[in-house]
Amino acid sequence: MQPPIRHPARTAAVLLVLFLLLLALVAVNWGPLDRADRDIVVSLHHSAVTHHDRTETARVLSDWVWDPWAMRALLAVMVGWLLWRREWPLAGWVTVTATLGTLLQQGIKAVVGRERPHWPDPVDSAHFAAFPSGHALTATVACGLLLWVMTLHGARNRWLVPVAVAAAVSVFGVGWTRLYLGVHWPSDVLGGWLLGASLVCTAIAAYPYPAARDGERAPADEGTVRS
């Protein structure tokens, strides 16, 4: 059995470097990044206070559908299914990866201590520091692990494709709702995506895949000439 994506370790390293670069720019309050962040959220906040129906939809999606606890519940169901199948190593690997994601984002939030956007007329509220976005990171980790487990179990395209589409909508959608509700800067969301994706790729690269069984190698041997 091999990793379901090519070069996961290399991909994880690239994503981590990008995250660390973004982290450095956020930590030093780099002017161009701060201005870009502010321009985007100011424009979105103007829309949020004007279109109440869109704002309410964003709140439902952000606070219920794509909330970190909803994503963790999805992971809990997946881990429970793996335990039911007695796939102890994979269940533990998923659990450790998800837990590490939560610890990383909370730890980085505490160290960086970035303030969230402040508004005289807020449409939503959030607590704790801003960078990286916990919603974006948790959705990325949960959806990434779900797709990985499905791929490991040979899910067919008729299942894998719609789940992949739903995962992409969830990951990018939750980032959009956090910006639209004015509780995060764009770089917070980008940081959550980068760190979450790097963590998933690291888990995929480091997982101790079992060796292929003889039966799985048989097709490759069918063309050999026997003496």
Tab-separated table of C-alpha atoms in Angstrom, residues 52-159:
chain	number	residue	atom	x	y	z
A	52	HIS	CA	-28.852	40.774	6.292
A	53	ASP	CA	-30.045	37.604	4.560
A	54	ARG	CA	-26.524	36.798	3.327
A	55	THR	CA	-25.110	37.538	6.756
A	56	GLU	CA	-27.566	35.200	8.472
A	57	THR	CA	-26.752	32.438	5.979
A	58	ALA	CA	-23.041	32.926	6.624
A	59	ARG	CA	-23.624	32.705	10.372
A	60	VAL	CA	-25.548	29.438	10.086
A	61	LEU	CA	-22.879	27.900	7.872
A	62	SER	CA	-20.005	29.154	10.026
A	63	ASP	CA	-21.505	28.458	13.452
A	64	TRP	CA	-23.262	25.162	12.735
A	65	VAL	CA	-22.446	23.427	9.459
A	66	TRP	CA	-18.703	24.171	9.271
A	67	ASP	CA	-18.072	24.872	12.945
A	68	PRO	CA	-14.896	23.179	14.285
A	69	TRP	CA	-16.999	21.008	16.588
A	70	ALA	CA	-19.060	19.815	13.621
A	71	MET	CA	-15.818	18.940	11.820
A	72	ARG	CA	-14.555	17.094	14.895
A	73	ALA	CA	-17.839	15.191	15.061
A	74	LEU	CA	-17.242	14.100	11.472
A	75	LEU	CA	-13.786	12.872	12.455
A	76	ALA	CA	-15.222	11.084	15.496
A	77	VAL	CA	-17.651	9.191	13.262
A	78	MET	CA	-14.793	8.241	10.943
A	79	VAL	CA	-12.617	7.074	13.828
A	80	GLY	CA	-15.534	5.082	15.226
A	81	TRP	CA	-15.994	3.368	11.863
A	82	LEU	CA	-12.285	2.505	11.736
A	83	LEU	CA	-12.412	1.094	15.257
A	84	TRP	CA	-15.460	-0.991	14.320
A	85	ARG	CA	-13.378	-2.421	11.464
A	86	ARG	CA	-10.528	-3.038	13.942
A	87	GLU	CA	-8.192	-0.747	12.035
A	88	TRP	CA	-6.479	0.407	15.208
A	89	PRO	CA	-3.350	2.036	13.707
A	90	LEU	CA	-5.281	4.131	11.189
A	91	ALA	CA	-7.876	5.170	13.778
A	92	GLY	CA	-5.087	6.251	16.112
A	93	TRP	CA	-3.275	8.080	13.322
A	94	VAL	CA	-6.371	10.082	12.424
A	95	THR	CA	-7.009	10.909	16.074
A	96	VAL	CA	-3.441	12.039	16.718
A	97	THR	CA	-3.354	14.162	13.558
A	98	ALA	CA	-6.617	15.918	14.397
A	99	THR	CA	-5.541	16.504	18.004
A	100	LEU	CA	-2.191	17.875	16.885
A	101	GLY	CA	-3.968	20.295	14.561
A	102	THR	CA	-6.023	21.681	17.424
A	103	LEU	CA	-2.977	22.002	19.689
A	104	LEU	CA	-0.926	23.721	16.994
A	105	GLN	CA	-3.512	26.321	16.128
A	106	GLN	CA	-4.217	27.103	19.780
A	107	GLY	CA	-0.528	27.348	20.583
A	108	ILE	CA	0.244	29.606	17.623
A	109	LYS	CA	-2.738	31.800	18.438
A	110	ALA	CA	-1.417	32.269	21.973
A	111	VAL	CA	2.123	33.080	20.820
A	112	VAL	CA	1.214	35.462	17.993
A	113	GLY	CA	-1.680	37.119	19.836
A	114	ARG	CA	-3.057	38.815	16.740
A	115	GLU	CA	-6.160	40.924	17.269
A	116	ARG	CA	-9.264	40.306	15.235
A	117	PRO	CA	-10.942	43.057	13.177
A	118	HIS	CA	-12.916	45.557	15.264
A	119	TRP	CA	-16.150	47.121	14.021
A	120	PRO	CA	-18.490	49.783	15.414
A	121	ASP	CA	-21.376	47.713	14.021
A	122	PRO	CA	-20.278	44.038	14.216
A	123	VAL	CA	-22.456	41.332	12.679
A	124	ASP	CA	-20.820	38.493	14.630
A	125	SER	CA	-18.278	37.952	17.369
A	126	ALA	CA	-15.402	35.585	18.102
A	127	HIS	CA	-12.989	35.059	20.952
A	128	PHE	CA	-9.283	34.324	21.310
A	129	ALA	CA	-6.563	35.496	18.959
A	130	ALA	CA	-7.004	35.584	15.191
A	131	PHE	CA	-4.045	33.848	13.538
A	132	PRO	CA	-4.432	31.192	12.249
A	133	SER	CA	-8.140	30.638	11.702
A	134	GLY	CA	-9.268	27.620	13.697
A	135	HIS	CA	-12.324	27.166	11.478
A	136	ALA	CA	-10.191	27.062	8.315
A	137	LEU	CA	-7.574	24.741	9.828
A	138	THR	CA	-10.061	22.301	11.356
A	139	ALA	CA	-12.110	22.033	8.152
A	140	THR	CA	-8.933	21.454	6.114
A	141	VAL	CA	-7.692	18.724	8.444
A	142	ALA	CA	-11.069	16.995	8.761
A	143	CYS	CA	-11.827	17.011	5.032
A	144	GLY	CA	-8.288	16.060	4.096
A	145	LEU	CA	-8.238	13.094	6.466
A	146	LEU	CA	-11.674	11.966	5.286
A	147	LEU	CA	-10.568	11.928	1.638
A	148	TRP	CA	-7.340	10.134	2.578
A	149	VAL	CA	-9.169	7.372	4.457
A	150	MET	CA	-11.658	6.964	1.616
A	151	THR	CA	-8.808	6.661	-0.876
A	152	LEU	CA	-7.014	4.090	1.285
A	153	HIS	CA	-10.168	1.977	1.262
A	154	GLY	CA	-10.484	2.116	-2.506
A	155	ALA	CA	-13.551	4.353	-2.673
A	156	ARG	CA	-14.913	4.530	-6.191
A	157	ASN	CA	-15.152	7.804	-8.090
A	158	ARG	CA	-18.928	7.880	-7.778
A	159	TRP	CA	-18.387	8.373	-4.032
